[in-house]
Amino acid sequence: MIFFWLFIQTDYHGTDRIPYAVNIFFRIDPLIGAAAVLASKTLISLIIPSVLFLLSALLFGRWFCGWMCPLGTLLDSIHPLTLGKLTQPGNPRRRLRFVLLVVILASAAFGLPLVGWFDPFSILIRGLAVSIYPGFDAAVSSFFSFTYQHGGTTLNSLTEPVYDALKATILPFRRSAFQWTLISGFFLIAVFFLEKWERRGFCRNVCPLGALYGLTAGVGLFRGRGGDSGCGSCSICRTICRMGAIDDTRKISMTDCNLCMDCIEACPRSIISFSWKNRQTATQPAGNAISRRTFIGAALSGVVLPSLVSAEVTSQNILRLLRPPGAREESEFLARCVRCGECMKVCIGNALHPLLLEAGIAGVFSPVVLPRSGYCEYNCTLCGQVCPTGAIRILTPVQKKRWVIGTATFDKTRCLPYRGVNCMVCEEHCPVPDKAIRFREADTFNPAGMPVVVKQPYLVPDLCIGCGVCEQKCPLPGPSAIRVTAIGETRNPRNADPALMMTDGYSS
Amino acid sequence: MHRRTFIISAAATAALAAISRKGYSVSGPARLVTGKNKDYRELVRQTIARLGGMPAFVKPGAVVVIKPNIGWDRTPEQGADTHPVIVTTLIELALEAGASTVKVFDRTCNEARMCYVNSGIGPAVEAISDKRVKIFHVEDRHFVNTRITAGKNLNEWPIHKEVLEADCYINVPVAKHHGLSDLTLGLKNNMGVIGGNRGLIHMSLGQKLADLATVIPTKLTVIDATRMLLRHGPQGGRIEDVHVADTLVASTDPVAADAFATTLFGIRPDSIESTARAYELGLGEMDVAKMDIIRLQ
């Protein structure tokens, strides 16, 4: 519940400051923390709380997975809806998640960010932000639009207060639309489908964060005492265990147990207990979580994968790779970004969208400004404030207004005033007080061939900050007649000098 | 009845009908009140009083829409939006006249919440904290396609349902420079109550604004020239571009209000496209000499 409240709070509330953001979940996520530190080769102070959480697993096992994880809680609550089997005994220490953990951390260190593909918070928030939440809004508000427009006064006196109440609480201020929305949401939907196949299927098999907690808890002080030979043929504990943590001899694997405590209540003999005292007496199932051979294989994959990916051509779209204001230099940005989609959720202009393959495999689901869909608000600095890893830096309002996302260029073959028709919508919306878009009167011919005097816009590159409002507001159908490119962007010295970029041919 | 009396009375009826269709020429010269005062609340109260008082426009129980310019994420000093005190004073007057509901909104250009907050209008209106006063944001669902039969350029456009259904629509623009149309005044402010792709309105802007004015039922136009943005409009952003004039212009004639406000900038009223086109459509007077102008002392 706290999670969903925070998720909805990740929005504009009358000031350019976010007091509560859902990114606190990332601050306590040791997987994200480890990957970000390995990738950026710097210690990020933001992750200190996550280290404490990881250490807590030594004392209390995987309490986080059972009592805190928002994705786990969601899975438990939707489980009855999946009509999947209520319970299913499993074998402790499924291997895939450990392999994923090693691959993710190793490839992070060697320059390929993969953590956003599998981290449960990334999957959950990104899926909600760009897929489920906008879809929910579409369903609810189209119903109330219908009643508003066709319902008449009587019905509206009933429906409008309901709509207002929903709008004030759970509906977004305005409907956002995203590119690749279903593909981004697919991971979350897939996690739900895993739940049908096996209870907590994602947690048991895939979750690398759970694997990290599990490895810690497995060597920790907290132990569960399971059944013994006196249990006979009873295997209730094993049958109801949602994590498949209890093996066929009723030993409890602390690598898997998420401390839901259901087995304590269900045990007819009431012999199951969890305590630090059990450390001497309670044995865990035999064997290690991951064999040495698997570990080395996974680690090597993590080293080799980044090299394979670096052979990929990614410069094709470089000039349309407009990153949010405050974004770090591209490789550092990709290394830190955990693909959580929080910046896309908070972006009040609906400017930020997930990438698919436009920036190569390494850029999948990272945020990009698509000005035709939404522009960057001049007075807004929210994306940097919600970024959990500092991939987007926090800018002051003054810094923000000077931050160059890119530079606009006119397509004079399409721009209306260059075809003899007055327009000037771009000039009107340019937020720079001195106007990066200006106009001069010119003699030309209108579409009917008559001589006319029109106001033709031109750009002052030194003033343009690439916010993209011009591209968004251009009234032409289809592509805008003014487009923002990454030329001149603040974060990239290579792109800093427009003149150089023009002659250099921007071969990256 | 003699044939002659029949013909004369028929012709007279037809002529009267033709005149009254224009609606404005039969009620005498356009009345306009203008004044200057540093106390904006007092300025609004005196101006409306001399125009006949708010009860002349707002009957008890009426639903009133007050439409300020909240288009830009700018502060009051920057002169891009209507001054909050002008809006709240008009709301007070409407409530005193017995309005059942006063609705305030604008379809903004920048992010709507930022505009409402930073223009000062949102907090000022909410501070009235009266259940009859409703400030809300515009949503797509609010717009209904409306036929514009008298339009020369537009035949149909989506218009805000609350404006069409209001008993009294009060247009409260801020007077300022505009790159394309030279000035933005009352008729241009109506763009905040229309839906659709507003960028397309900018081709033949003046004629389209005049066409829209034929279907937007404006009872009263109150032009805020307390701060006049002289350059880099309509969005501005530089204090140097703002001239503090402490002036207000109000009229029941939307064309007269725009025409008179144009003279404050030292510009000829007929050089503003929307004013000239609206005059041609018979929507009001643009010749300042023909107006009944009351100047507050």
JSON list of N, CA, C and O in Angstrom, two decimals, chain B residues 226-276:
[
{"chain": "B", "resi": 226, "resn": "THR", "atom": "N", "xyz": [-2.99, 45.97, -16.49]},
{"chain": "B", "resi": 226, "resn": "THR", "atom": "CA", "xyz": [-2.24, 46.45, -15.33]},
{"chain": "B", "resi": 226, "resn": "THR", "atom": "C", "xyz": [-0.74, 46.31, -15.58]},
{"chain": "B", "resi": 226, "resn": "THR", "atom": "O", "xyz": [0.04, 47.14, -15.17]},
{"chain": "B", "resi": 227, "resn": "ARG", "atom": "N", "xyz": [-0.37, 45.21, -16.23]},
{"chain": "B", "resi": 227, "resn": "ARG", "atom": "CA", "xyz": [1.01, 45.03, -16.67]},
{"chain": "B", "resi": 227, "resn": "ARG", "atom": "C", "xyz": [0.95, 44.72, -18.14]},
{"chain": "B", "resi": 227, "resn": "ARG", "atom": "O", "xyz": [0.25, 43.80, -18.55]},
{"chain": "B", "resi": 228, "resn": "MET", "atom": "N", "xyz": [1.62, 45.50, -18.95]},
{"chain": "B", "resi": 228, "resn": "MET", "atom": "CA", "xyz": [1.56, 45.28, -20.41]},
{"chain": "B", "resi": 228, "resn": "MET", "atom": "C", "xyz": [2.89, 44.73, -20.88]},
{"chain": "B", "resi": 228, "resn": "MET", "atom": "O", "xyz": [3.92, 45.41, -20.82]},
{"chain": "B", "resi": 229, "resn": "LEU", "atom": "N", "xyz": [2.87, 43.48, -21.38]},
{"chain": "B", "resi": 229, "resn": "LEU", "atom": "CA", "xyz": [4.07, 42.85, -21.94]},
{"chain": "B", "resi": 229, "resn": "LEU", "atom": "C", "xyz": [4.26, 43.43, -23.33]},
{"chain": "B", "resi": 229, "resn": "LEU", "atom": "O", "xyz": [3.44, 43.20, -24.22]},
{"chain": "B", "resi": 230, "resn": "LEU", "atom": "N", "xyz": [5.32, 44.23, -23.52]},
{"chain": "B", "resi": 230, "resn": "LEU", "atom": "CA", "xyz": [5.47, 44.98, -24.76]},
{"chain": "B", "resi": 230, "resn": "LEU", "atom": "C", "xyz": [6.27, 44.23, -25.83]},
{"chain": "B", "resi": 230, "resn": "LEU", "atom": "O", "xyz": [6.15, 44.51, -27.02]},
{"chain": "B", "resi": 231, "resn": "ARG", "atom": "N", "xyz": [7.12, 43.30, -25.39]},
{"chain": "B", "resi": 231, "resn": "ARG", "atom": "CA", "xyz": [7.97, 42.56, -26.34]},
{"chain": "B", "resi": 231, "resn": "ARG", "atom": "C", "xyz": [8.04, 41.10, -25.92]},
{"chain": "B", "resi": 231, "resn": "ARG", "atom": "O", "xyz": [7.74, 40.77, -24.78]},
{"chain": "B", "resi": 232, "resn": "HIS", "atom": "N", "xyz": [8.49, 40.24, -26.84]},
{"chain": "B", "resi": 232, "resn": "HIS", "atom": "CA", "xyz": [8.70, 38.82, -26.56]},
{"chain": "B", "resi": 232, "resn": "HIS", "atom": "C", "xyz": [7.43, 38.12, -26.08]},
{"chain": "B", "resi": 232, "resn": "HIS", "atom": "O", "xyz": [7.48, 37.17, -25.31]},
{"chain": "B", "resi": 233, "resn": "GLY", "atom": "N", "xyz": [6.28, 38.66, -26.51]},
{"chain": "B", "resi": 233, "resn": "GLY", "atom": "CA", "xyz": [5.03, 38.00, -26.16]},
{"chain": "B", "resi": 233, "resn": "GLY", "atom": "C", "xyz": [4.77, 36.85, -27.10]},
{"chain": "B", "resi": 233, "resn": "GLY", "atom": "O", "xyz": [5.45, 36.74, -28.12]},
{"chain": "B", "resi": 234, "resn": "PRO", "atom": "N", "xyz": [3.79, 36.02, -26.79]},
{"chain": "B", "resi": 234, "resn": "PRO", "atom": "CA", "xyz": [2.87, 36.13, -25.66]},
{"chain": "B", "resi": 234, "resn": "PRO", "atom": "C", "xyz": [3.41, 35.54, -24.35]},
{"chain": "B", "resi": 234, "resn": "PRO", "atom": "O", "xyz": [2.75, 35.62, -23.33]},
{"chain": "B", "resi": 235, "resn": "GLN", "atom": "N", "xyz": [4.63, 34.98, -24.40]},
{"chain": "B", "resi": 235, "resn": "GLN", "atom": "CA", "xyz": [5.08, 34.25, -23.21]},
{"chain": "B", "resi": 235, "resn": "GLN", "atom": "C", "xyz": [5.96, 35.10, -22.31]},
{"chain": "B", "resi": 235, "resn": "GLN", "atom": "O", "xyz": [5.93, 34.98, -21.09]},
{"chain": "B", "resi": 236, "resn": "GLY", "atom": "N", "xyz": [6.76, 35.99, -22.92]},
{"chain": "B", "resi": 236, "resn": "GLY", "atom": "CA", "xyz": [7.62, 36.89, -22.16]},
{"chain": "B", "resi": 236, "resn": "GLY", "atom": "C", "xyz": [8.61, 36.16, -21.28]},
{"chain": "B", "resi": 236, "resn": "GLY", "atom": "O", "xyz": [9.12, 35.10, -21.65]},
{"chain": "B", "resi": 237, "resn": "GLY", "atom": "N", "xyz": [8.89, 36.74, -20.12]},
{"chain": "B", "resi": 237, "resn": "GLY", "atom": "CA", "xyz": [9.86, 36.14, -19.21]},
{"chain": "B", "resi": 237, "resn": "GLY", "atom": "C", "xyz": [10.84, 37.17, -18.71]},
{"chain": "B", "resi": 237, "resn": "GLY", "atom": "O", "xyz": [11.52, 36.94, -17.70]},
{"chain": "B", "resi": 238, "resn": "ARG", "atom": "N", "xyz": [10.95, 38.31, -19.41]},
{"chain": "B", "resi": 238, "resn": "ARG", "atom": "CA", "xyz": [11.89, 39.34, -18.96]},
{"chain": "B", "resi": 238, "resn": "ARG", "atom": "C", "xyz": [11.10, 40.50, -18.34]},
{"chain": "B", "resi": 238, "resn": "ARG", "atom": "O", "xyz": [10.18, 41.04, -18.97]},
{"chain": "B", "resi": 239, "resn": "ILE", "atom": "N", "xyz": [11.50, 40.90, -17.15]},
{"chain": "B", "resi": 239, "resn": "ILE", "atom": "CA", "xyz": [10.81, 42.01, -16.47]},
{"chain": "B", "resi": 239, "resn": "ILE", "atom": "C", "xyz": [10.97, 43.30, -17.28]},
{"chain": "B", "resi": 239, "resn": "ILE", "atom": "O", "xyz": [10.08, 44.14, -17.31]},
{"chain": "B", "resi": 240, "resn": "GLU", "atom": "N", "xyz": [12.13, 43.44, -17.98]},
{"chain": "B", "resi": 240, "resn": "GLU", "atom": "CA", "xyz": [12.36, 44.67, -18.77]},
{"chain": "B", "resi": 240, "resn": "GLU", "atom": "C", "xyz": [11.31, 44.86, -19.86]},
{"chain": "B", "resi": 240, "resn": "GLU", "atom": "O", "xyz": [11.10, 45.97, -20.34]},
{"chain": "B", "resi": 241, "resn": "ASP", "atom": "N", "xyz": [10.67, 43.78, -20.27]},
{"chain": "B", "resi": 241, "resn": "ASP", "atom": "CA", "xyz": [9.69, 43.89, -21.35]},
{"chain": "B", "resi": 241, "resn": "ASP", "atom": "C", "xyz": [8.31, 44.26, -20.83]},
{"chain": "B", "resi": 241, "resn": "ASP", "atom": "O", "xyz": [7.37, 44.41, -21.61]},
{"chain": "B", "resi": 242, "resn": "VAL", "atom": "N", "xyz": [8.16, 44.41, -19.51]},
{"chain": "B", "resi": 242, "resn": "VAL", "atom": "CA", "xyz": [6.84, 44.64, -18.93]},
{"chain": "B", "resi": 242, "resn": "VAL", "atom": "C", "xyz": [6.69, 46.11, -18.55]},
{"chain": "B", "resi": 242, "resn": "VAL", "atom": "O", "xyz": [7.54, 46.68, -17.86]},
{"chain": "B", "resi": 243, "resn": "HIS", "atom": "N", "xyz": [5.62, 46.74, -19.02]},
{"chain": "B", "resi": 243, "resn": "HIS", "atom": "CA", "xyz": [5.30, 48.12, -18.64]},
{"chain": "B", "resi": 243, "resn": "HIS", "atom": "C", "xyz": [4.14, 48.07, -17.65]},
{"chain": "B", "resi": 243, "resn": "HIS", "atom": "O", "xyz": [3.07, 47.52, -17.94]},
{"chain": "B", "resi": 244, "resn": "VAL", "atom": "N", "xyz": [4.34, 48.63, -16.46]},
{"chain": "B", "resi": 244, "resn": "VAL", "atom": "CA", "xyz": [3.27, 48.62, -15.46]},
{"chain": "B", "resi": 244, "resn": "VAL", "atom": "C", "xyz": [2.35, 49.80, -15.72]},
{"chain": "B", "resi": 244, "resn": "VAL", "atom": "O", "xyz": [2.74, 50.96, -15.57]},
{"chain": "B", "resi": 245, "resn": "ALA", "atom": "N", "xyz": [1.13, 49.51, -16.15]},
{"chain": "B", "resi": 245, "resn": "ALA", "atom": "CA", "xyz": [0.20, 50.57, -16.57]},
{"chain": "B", "resi": 245, "resn": "ALA", "atom": "C", "xyz": [-0.97, 50.72, -15.61]},
{"chain": "B", "resi": 245, "resn": "ALA", "atom": "O", "xyz": [-1.70, 51.72, -15.68]},
{"chain": "B", "resi": 246, "resn": "ASP", "atom": "N", "xyz": [-1.21, 49.72, -14.75]},
{"chain": "B", "resi": 246, "resn": "ASP", "atom": "CA", "xyz": [-2.29, 49.76, -13.75]},
{"chain": "B", "resi": 246, "resn": "ASP", "atom": "C", "xyz": [-3.65, 50.10, -14.38]},
{"chain": "B", "resi": 246, "resn": "ASP", "atom": "O", "xyz": [-4.46, 50.80, -13.77]},
{"chain": "B", "resi": 247, "resn": "THR", "atom": "N", "xyz": [-3.88, 49.62, -15.59]},
{"chain": "B", "resi": 247, "resn": "THR", "atom": "CA", "xyz": [-5.07, 50.02, -16.35]},
{"chain": "B", "resi": 247, "resn": "THR", "atom": "C", "xyz": [-6.00, 48.83, -16.56]},
{"chain": "B", "resi": 247, "resn": "THR", "atom": "O", "xyz": [-5.55, 47.69, -16.68]},
{"chain": "B", "resi": 248, "resn": "LEU", "atom": "N", "xyz": [-7.30, 49.13, -16.61]},
{"chain": "B", "resi": 248, "resn": "LEU", "atom": "CA", "xyz": [-8.30, 48.10, -16.88]},
{"chain": "B", "resi": 248, "resn": "LEU", "atom": "C", "xyz": [-9.26, 48.64, -17.94]},
{"chain": "B", "resi": 248, "resn": "LEU", "atom": "O", "xyz": [-9.56, 49.83, -17.95]},
{"chain": "B", "resi": 249, "resn": "VAL", "atom": "N", "xyz": [-9.73, 47.74, -18.81]},
{"chain": "B", "resi": 249, "resn": "VAL", "atom": "CA", "xyz": [-10.69, 48.11, -19.85]},
{"chain": "B", "resi": 249, "resn": "VAL", "atom": "C", "xyz": [-11.82, 47.10, -19.79]},
{"chain": "B", "resi": 249, "resn": "VAL", "atom": "O", "xyz": [-11.56, 45.89, -19.77]},
{"chain": "B", "resi": 250, "resn": "ALA", "atom": "N", "xyz": [-13.07, 47.58, -19.74]},
{"chain": "B", "resi": 250, "resn": "ALA", "atom": "CA", "xyz": [-14.18, 46.63, -19.69]},
{"chain": "B", "resi": 250, "resn": "ALA", "atom": "C", "xyz": [-15.29, 47.09, -20.62]},
{"chain": "B", "resi": 250, "resn": "ALA", "atom": "O", "xyz": [-15.56, 48.29, -20.73]},
{"chain": "B", "resi": 251, "resn": "SER", "atom": "N", "xyz": [-15.89, 46.12, -21.30]},
{"chain": "B", "resi": 251, "resn": "SER", "atom": "CA", "xyz": [-17.00, 46.45, -22.18]},
{"chain": "B", "resi": 251, "resn": "SER", "atom": "C", "xyz": [-17.86, 45.22, -22.41]},
{"chain": "B", "resi": 251, "resn": "SER", "atom": "O", "xyz": [-17.40, 44.09, -22.29]},
{"chain": "B", "resi": 252, "resn": "THR", "atom": "N", "xyz": [-19.12, 45.47, -22.77]},
{"chain": "B", "resi": 252, "resn": "THR", "atom": "CA", "xyz": [-19.98, 44.37, -23.19]},
{"chain": "B", "resi": 252, "resn": "THR", "atom": "C", "xyz": [-19.72, 44.04, -24.66]},
{"chain": "B", "resi": 252, "resn": "THR", "atom": "O", "xyz": [-20.18, 43.03, -25.15]},
{"chain": "B", "resi": 253, "resn": "ASP", "atom": "N", "xyz": [-19.03, 44.94, -25.34]},
{"chain": "B", "resi": 253, "resn": "ASP", "atom": "CA", "xyz": [-18.73, 44.76, -26.76]},
{"chain": "B", "resi": 253, "resn": "ASP", "atom": "C", "xyz": [-17.31, 44.21, -26.90]},
{"chain": "B", "resi": 253, "resn": "ASP", "atom": "O", "xyz": [-16.34, 44.93, -26.65]},
{"chain": "B", "resi": 254, "resn": "PRO", "atom": "N", "xyz": [-17.15, 42.94, -27.29]},
{"chain": "B", "resi": 254, "resn": "PRO", "atom": "CA", "xyz": [-15.82, 42.33, -27.31]},
{"chain": "B", "resi": 254, "resn": "PRO", "atom": "C", "xyz": [-14.88, 43.01, -28.31]},
{"chain": "B", "resi": 254, "resn": "PRO", "atom": "O", "xyz": [-13.67, 43.07, -28.08]},
{"chain": "B", "resi": 255, "resn": "VAL", "atom": "N", "xyz": [-15.43, 43.51, -29.40]},
{"chain": "B", "resi": 255, "resn": "VAL", "atom": "CA", "xyz": [-14.58, 44.14, -30.42]},
{"chain": "B", "resi": 255, "resn": "VAL", "atom": "C", "xyz": [-14.12, 45.51, -29.93]},
{"chain": "B", "resi": 255, "resn": "VAL", "atom": "O", "xyz": [-12.95, 45.89, -30.06]},
{"chain": "B", "resi": 256, "resn": "ALA", "atom": "N", "xyz": [-15.05, 46.25, -29.30]},
{"chain": "B", "resi": 256, "resn": "ALA", "atom": "CA", "xyz": [-14.70, 47.56, -28.78]},
{"chain": "B", "resi": 256, "resn": "ALA", "atom": "C", "xyz": [-13.63, 47.45, -27.70]},
{"chain": "B", "resi": 256, "resn": "ALA", "atom": "O", "xyz": [-12.69, 48.25, -27.66]},
{"chain": "B", "resi": 257, "resn": "ALA", "atom": "N", "xyz": [-13.74, 46.44, -26.84]},
{"chain": "B", "resi": 257, "resn": "ALA", "atom": "CA", "xyz": [-12.75, 46.26, -25.78]},
{"chain": "B", "resi": 257, "resn": "ALA", "atom": "C", "xyz": [-11.37, 46.05, -26.38]},
{"chain": "B", "resi": 257, "resn": "ALA", "atom": "O", "xyz": [-10.39, 46.68, -25.98]},
{"chain": "B", "resi": 258, "resn": "ASP", "atom": "N", "xyz": [-11.28, 45.15, -27.37]},
{"chain": "B", "resi": 258, "resn": "ASP", "atom": "CA", "xyz": [-9.99, 44.89, -28.02]},
{"chain": "B", "resi": 258, "resn": "ASP", "atom": "C", "xyz": [-9.48, 46.14, -28.72]},
{"chain": "B", "resi": 258, "resn": "ASP", "atom": "O", "xyz": [-8.30, 46.47, -28.65]},
{"chain": "B", "resi": 259, "resn": "ALA", "atom": "N", "xyz": [-10.38, 46.84, -29.42]},
{"chain": "B", "resi": 259, "resn": "ALA", "atom": "CA", "xyz": [-9.97, 48.01, -30.21]},
{"chain": "B", "resi": 259, "resn": "ALA", "atom": "C", "xyz": [-9.42, 49.08, -29.29]},
{"chain": "B", "resi": 259, "resn": "ALA", "atom": "O", "xyz": [-8.36, 49.66, -29.55]},
{"chain": "B", "resi": 260, "resn": "PHE", "atom": "N", "xyz": [-10.11, 49.35, -28.19]},
{"chain": "B", "resi": 260, "resn": "PHE", "atom": "CA", "xyz": [-9.63, 50.39, -27.29]},
{"chain": "B", "resi": 260, "resn": "PHE", "atom": "C", "xyz": [-8.30, 49.98, -26.66]},
{"chain": "B", "resi": 260, "resn": "PHE", "atom": "O", "xyz": [-7.37, 50.79, -26.57]},
{"chain": "B", "resi": 261, "resn": "ALA", "atom": "N", "xyz": [-8.19, 48.71, -26.22]},
{"chain": "B", "resi": 261, "resn": "ALA", "atom": "CA", "xyz": [-6.95, 48.25, -25.59]},
{"chain": "B", "resi": 261, "resn": "ALA", "atom": "C", "xyz": [-5.77, 48.36, -26.56]},
{"chain": "B", "resi": 261, "resn": "ALA", "atom": "O", "xyz": [-4.63, 48.60, -26.14]},
{"chain": "B", "resi": 262, "resn": "THR", "atom": "N", "xyz": [-6.04, 48.21, -27.84]},
{"chain": "B", "resi": 262, "resn": "THR", "atom": "CA", "xyz": [-4.97, 48.33, -28.85]},
{"chain": "B", "resi": 262, "resn": "THR", "atom": "C", "xyz": [-4.35, 49.72, -28.82]},
{"chain": "B", "resi": 262, "resn": "THR", "atom": "O", "xyz": [-3.13, 49.88, -28.96]},
{"chain": "B", "resi": 263, "resn": "THR", "atom": "N", "xyz": [-5.21, 50.73, -28.58]},
{"chain": "B", "resi": 263, "resn": "THR", "atom": "CA", "xyz": [-4.69, 52.11, -28.56]},
{"chain": "B", "resi": 263, "resn": "THR", "atom": "C", "xyz": [-3.75, 52.33, -27.38]},
{"chain": "B", "resi": 263, "resn": "THR", "atom": "O", "xyz": [-2.89, 53.20, -27.43]},
{"chain": "B", "resi": 264, "resn": "LEU", "atom": "N", "xyz": [-3.88, 51.53, -26.33]},
{"chain": "B", "resi": 264, "resn": "LEU", "atom": "CA", "xyz": [-2.96, 51.66, -25.19]},
{"chain": "B", "resi": 264, "resn": "LEU", "atom": "C", "xyz": [-1.53, 51.36, -25.60]},
{"chain": "B", "resi": 264, "resn": "LEU", "atom": "O", "xyz": [-0.57, 51.83, -24.98]},
{"chain": "B", "resi": 265, "resn": "PHE", "atom": "N", "xyz": [-1.37, 50.52, -26.65]},
{"chain": "B", "resi": 265, "resn": "PHE", "atom": "CA", "xyz": [-0.04, 50.18, -27.15]},
{"chain": "B", "resi": 265, "resn": "PHE", "atom": "C", "xyz": [0.41, 51.17, -28.23]},
{"chain": "B", "resi": 265, "resn": "PHE", "atom": "O", "xyz": [1.47, 51.00, -28.82]},
{"chain": "B", "resi": 266, "resn": "GLY", "atom": "N", "xyz": [-0.44, 52.16, -28.52]},
{"chain": "B", "resi": 266, "resn": "GLY", "atom": "CA", "xyz": [-0.12, 53.10, -29.59]},
{"chain": "B", "resi": 266, "resn": "GLY", "atom": "C", "xyz": [-0.26, 52.50, -30.97]},
{"chain": "B", "resi": 266, "resn": "GLY", "atom": "O", "xyz": [0.45, 52.87, -31.90]},
{"chain": "B", "resi": 267, "resn": "ILE", "atom": "N", "xyz": [-1.17, 51.52, -31.08]},
{"chain": "B", "resi": 267, "resn": "ILE", "atom": "CA", "xyz": [-1.36, 50.84, -32.37]},
{"chain": "B", "resi": 267, "resn": "ILE", "atom": "C", "xyz": [-2.78, 51.13, -32.85]},
{"chain": "B", "resi": 267, "resn": "ILE", "atom": "O", "xyz": [-3.72, 51.26, -32.04]},
{"chain": "B", "resi": 268, "resn": "ARG", "atom": "N", "xyz": [-2.97, 51.24, -34.17]},
{"chain": "B", "resi": 268, "resn": "ARG", "atom": "CA", "xyz": [-4.31, 51.47, -34.74]},
{"chain": "B", "resi": 268, "resn": "ARG", "atom": "C", "xyz": [-5.15, 50.20, -34.59]},
{"chain": "B", "resi": 268, "resn": "ARG", "atom": "O", "xyz": [-4.71, 49.12, -34.98]},
{"chain": "B", "resi": 269, "resn": "PRO", "atom": "N", "xyz": [-6.37, 50.33, -34.06]},
{"chain": "B", "resi": 269, "resn": "PRO", "atom": "CA", "xyz": [-7.20, 49.14, -33.84]},
{"chain": "B", "resi": 269, "resn": "PRO", "atom": "C", "xyz": [-7.42, 48.31, -35.10]},
{"chain": "B", "resi": 269, "resn": "PRO", "atom": "O", "xyz": [-7.40, 47.08, -35.04]},
{"chain": "B", "resi": 270, "resn": "ASP", "atom": "N", "xyz": [-7.58, 48.97, -36.27]},
{"chain": "B", "resi": 270, "resn": "ASP", "atom": "CA", "xyz": [-7.90, 48.19, -37.47]},
{"chain": "B", "resi": 270, "resn": "ASP", "atom": "C", "xyz": [-6.68, 47.45, -38.02]},
{"chain": "B", "resi": 270, "resn": "ASP", "atom": "O", "xyz": [-6.79, 46.66, -38.95]},
{"chain": "B", "resi": 271, "resn": "SER", "atom": "N", "xyz": [-5.48, 47.69, -37.41]},
{"chain": "B", "resi": 271, "resn": "SER", "atom": "CA", "xyz": [-4.32, 46.93, -37.87]},
{"chain": "B", "resi": 271, "resn": "SER", "atom": "C", "xyz": [-4.24, 45.58, -37.20]},
{"chain": "B", "resi": 271, "resn": "SER", "atom": "O", "xyz": [-3.42, 44.74, -37.58]},
{"chain": "B", "resi": 272, "resn": "ILE", "atom": "N", "xyz": [-5.08, 45.35, -36.20]},
{"chain": "B", "resi": 272, "resn": "ILE", "atom": "CA", "xyz": [-5.13, 44.02, -35.58]},
{"chain": "B", "resi": 272, "resn": "ILE", "atom": "C", "xyz": [-6.15, 43.19, -36.35]},
{"chain": "B", "resi": 272, "resn": "ILE", "atom": "O", "xyz": [-7.34, 43.52, -36.36]},
{"chain": "B", "resi": 273, "resn": "GLU", "atom": "N", "xyz": [-5.65, 42.12, -36.98]},
{"chain": "B", "resi": 273, "resn": "GLU", "atom": "CA", "xyz": [-6.48, 41.32, -37.88]},
{"chain": "B", "resi": 273, "resn": "GLU", "atom": "C", "xyz": [-7.79, 40.86, -37.24]},
{"chain": "B", "resi": 273, "resn": "GLU", "atom": "O", "xyz": [-8.87, 41.01, -37.84]},
{"chain": "B", "resi": 274, "resn": "SER", "atom": "N", "xyz": [-7.69, 40.32, -36.03]},
{"chain": "B", "resi": 274, "resn": "SER", "atom": "CA", "xyz": [-8.89, 39.73, -35.43]},
{"chain": "B", "resi": 274, "resn": "SER", "atom": "C", "xyz": [-9.94, 40.81, -35.17]},
{"chain": "B", "resi": 274, "resn": "SER", "atom": "O", "xyz": [-11.15, 40.59, -35.36]},
{"chain": "B", "resi": 275, "resn": "THR", "atom": "N", "xyz": [-9.50, 42.01, -34.78]},
{"chain": "B", "resi": 275, "resn": "THR", "atom": "CA", "xyz": [-10.43, 43.10, -34.53]},
{"chain": "B", "resi": 275, "resn": "THR", "atom": "C", "xyz": [-11.14, 43.50, -35.83]},
{"chain": "B", "resi": 275, "resn": "THR", "atom": "O", "xyz": [-12.38, 43.62, -35.87]},
{"chain": "B", "resi": 276, "resn": "ALA", "atom": "N", "xyz": [-10.33, 43.67, -36.88]},
{"chain": "B", "resi": 276, "resn": "ALA", "atom": "CA", "xyz": [-10.91, 44.09, -38.15]},
{"chain": "B", "resi": 276, "resn": "ALA", "atom": "C", "xyz": [-11.88, 43.05, -38.71]},
{"chain": "B", "resi": 276, "resn": "ALA", "atom": "O", "xyz": [-12.98, 43.38, -39.17]}
]
